[in-house]
Coordinates of N, CA and C in Angstrom, one line a residue:
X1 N -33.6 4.1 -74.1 CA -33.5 3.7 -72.8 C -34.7 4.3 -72.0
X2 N -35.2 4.2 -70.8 CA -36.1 4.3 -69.9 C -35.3 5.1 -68.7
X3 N -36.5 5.6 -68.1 CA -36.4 6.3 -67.0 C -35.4 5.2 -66.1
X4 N -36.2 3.9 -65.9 CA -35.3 3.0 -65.1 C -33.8 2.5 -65.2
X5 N -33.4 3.3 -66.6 CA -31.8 2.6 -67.0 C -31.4 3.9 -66.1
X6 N -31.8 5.2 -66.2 CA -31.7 6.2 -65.5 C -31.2 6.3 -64.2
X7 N -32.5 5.7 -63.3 CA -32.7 5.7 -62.3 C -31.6 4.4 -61.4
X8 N -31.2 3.7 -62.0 CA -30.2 2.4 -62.4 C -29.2 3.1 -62.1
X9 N -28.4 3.9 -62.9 CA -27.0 4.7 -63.2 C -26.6 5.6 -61.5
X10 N -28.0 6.3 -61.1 CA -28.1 7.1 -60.4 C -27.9 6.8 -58.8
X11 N -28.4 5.5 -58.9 CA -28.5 4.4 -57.8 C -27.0 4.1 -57.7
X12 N -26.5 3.5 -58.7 CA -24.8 2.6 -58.6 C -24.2 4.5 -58.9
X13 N -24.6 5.8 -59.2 CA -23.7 6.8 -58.7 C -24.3 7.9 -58.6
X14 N -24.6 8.2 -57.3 CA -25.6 9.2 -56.7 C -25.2 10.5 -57.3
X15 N -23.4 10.7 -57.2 CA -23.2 12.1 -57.8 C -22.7 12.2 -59.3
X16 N -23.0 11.3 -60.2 CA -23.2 11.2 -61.4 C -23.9 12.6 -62.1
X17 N -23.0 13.1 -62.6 CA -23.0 14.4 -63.6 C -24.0 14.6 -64.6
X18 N -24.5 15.0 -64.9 CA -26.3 15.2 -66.0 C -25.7 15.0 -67.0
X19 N -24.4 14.9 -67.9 CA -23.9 14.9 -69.1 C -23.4 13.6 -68.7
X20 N -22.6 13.3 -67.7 CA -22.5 11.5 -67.9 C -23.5 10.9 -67.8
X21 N -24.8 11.0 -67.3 CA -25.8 10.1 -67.7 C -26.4 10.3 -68.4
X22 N -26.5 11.7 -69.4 CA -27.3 11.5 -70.5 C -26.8 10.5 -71.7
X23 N -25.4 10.2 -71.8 CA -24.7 9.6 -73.0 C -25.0 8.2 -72.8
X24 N -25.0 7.7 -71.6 CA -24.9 6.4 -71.7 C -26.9 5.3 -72.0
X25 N -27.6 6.6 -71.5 CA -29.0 6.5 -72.1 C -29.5 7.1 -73.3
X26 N -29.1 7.8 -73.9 CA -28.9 8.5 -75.3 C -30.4 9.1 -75.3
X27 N -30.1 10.4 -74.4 CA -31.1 11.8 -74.1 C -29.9 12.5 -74.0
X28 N -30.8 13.8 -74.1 CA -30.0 15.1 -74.0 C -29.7 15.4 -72.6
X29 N -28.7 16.5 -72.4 CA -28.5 17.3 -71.2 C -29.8 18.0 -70.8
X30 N -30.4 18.3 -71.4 CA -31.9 19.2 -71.0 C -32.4 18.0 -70.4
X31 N -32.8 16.7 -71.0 CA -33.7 16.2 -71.3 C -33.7 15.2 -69.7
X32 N -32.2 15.4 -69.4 CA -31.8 14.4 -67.9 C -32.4 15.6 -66.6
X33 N -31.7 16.7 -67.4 CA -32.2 18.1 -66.0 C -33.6 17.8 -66.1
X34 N -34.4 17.8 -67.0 CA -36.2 18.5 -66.9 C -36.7 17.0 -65.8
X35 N -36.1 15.6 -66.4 CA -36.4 14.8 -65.2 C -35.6 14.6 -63.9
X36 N -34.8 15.3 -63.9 CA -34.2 14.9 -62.6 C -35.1 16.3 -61.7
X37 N -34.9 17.5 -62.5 CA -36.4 18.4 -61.1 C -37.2 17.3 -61.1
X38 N -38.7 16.9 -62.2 CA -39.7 16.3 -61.6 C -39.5 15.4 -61.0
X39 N -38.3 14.4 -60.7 CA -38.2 13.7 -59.8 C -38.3 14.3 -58.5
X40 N -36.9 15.2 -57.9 CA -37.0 16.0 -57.2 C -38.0 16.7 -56.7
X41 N -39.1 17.1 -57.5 CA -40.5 17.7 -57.2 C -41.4 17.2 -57.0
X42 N -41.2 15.6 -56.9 CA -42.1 14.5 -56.6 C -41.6 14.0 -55.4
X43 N -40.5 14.2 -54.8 CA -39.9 13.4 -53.6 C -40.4 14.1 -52.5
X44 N -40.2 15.6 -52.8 CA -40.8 16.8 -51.6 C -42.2 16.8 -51.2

């Protein structure tokens, strides 16, 4: 899956848990946290 199925999930549930969206994109728990900072570090 892509950043955009991601970004998708996040949209339809803003407070969506880093372990419920990693499963349904099939990434790790690290792997959702390291992009959800650079997202975060790109918005600021």
């Amino acid at each position: 899956m892509s950043v955009d199925k991601e970004l998708e999930l996040m949209e339809g549930n803003p407070s969506i848990a880093q372990k419920e969206l990693a499963e349904p994109v099939g990434k790790s728990e690290h792997t959702i946290k390291t992009r959800m900072n650079t997202l975060q570090e790109k918005v600021y």
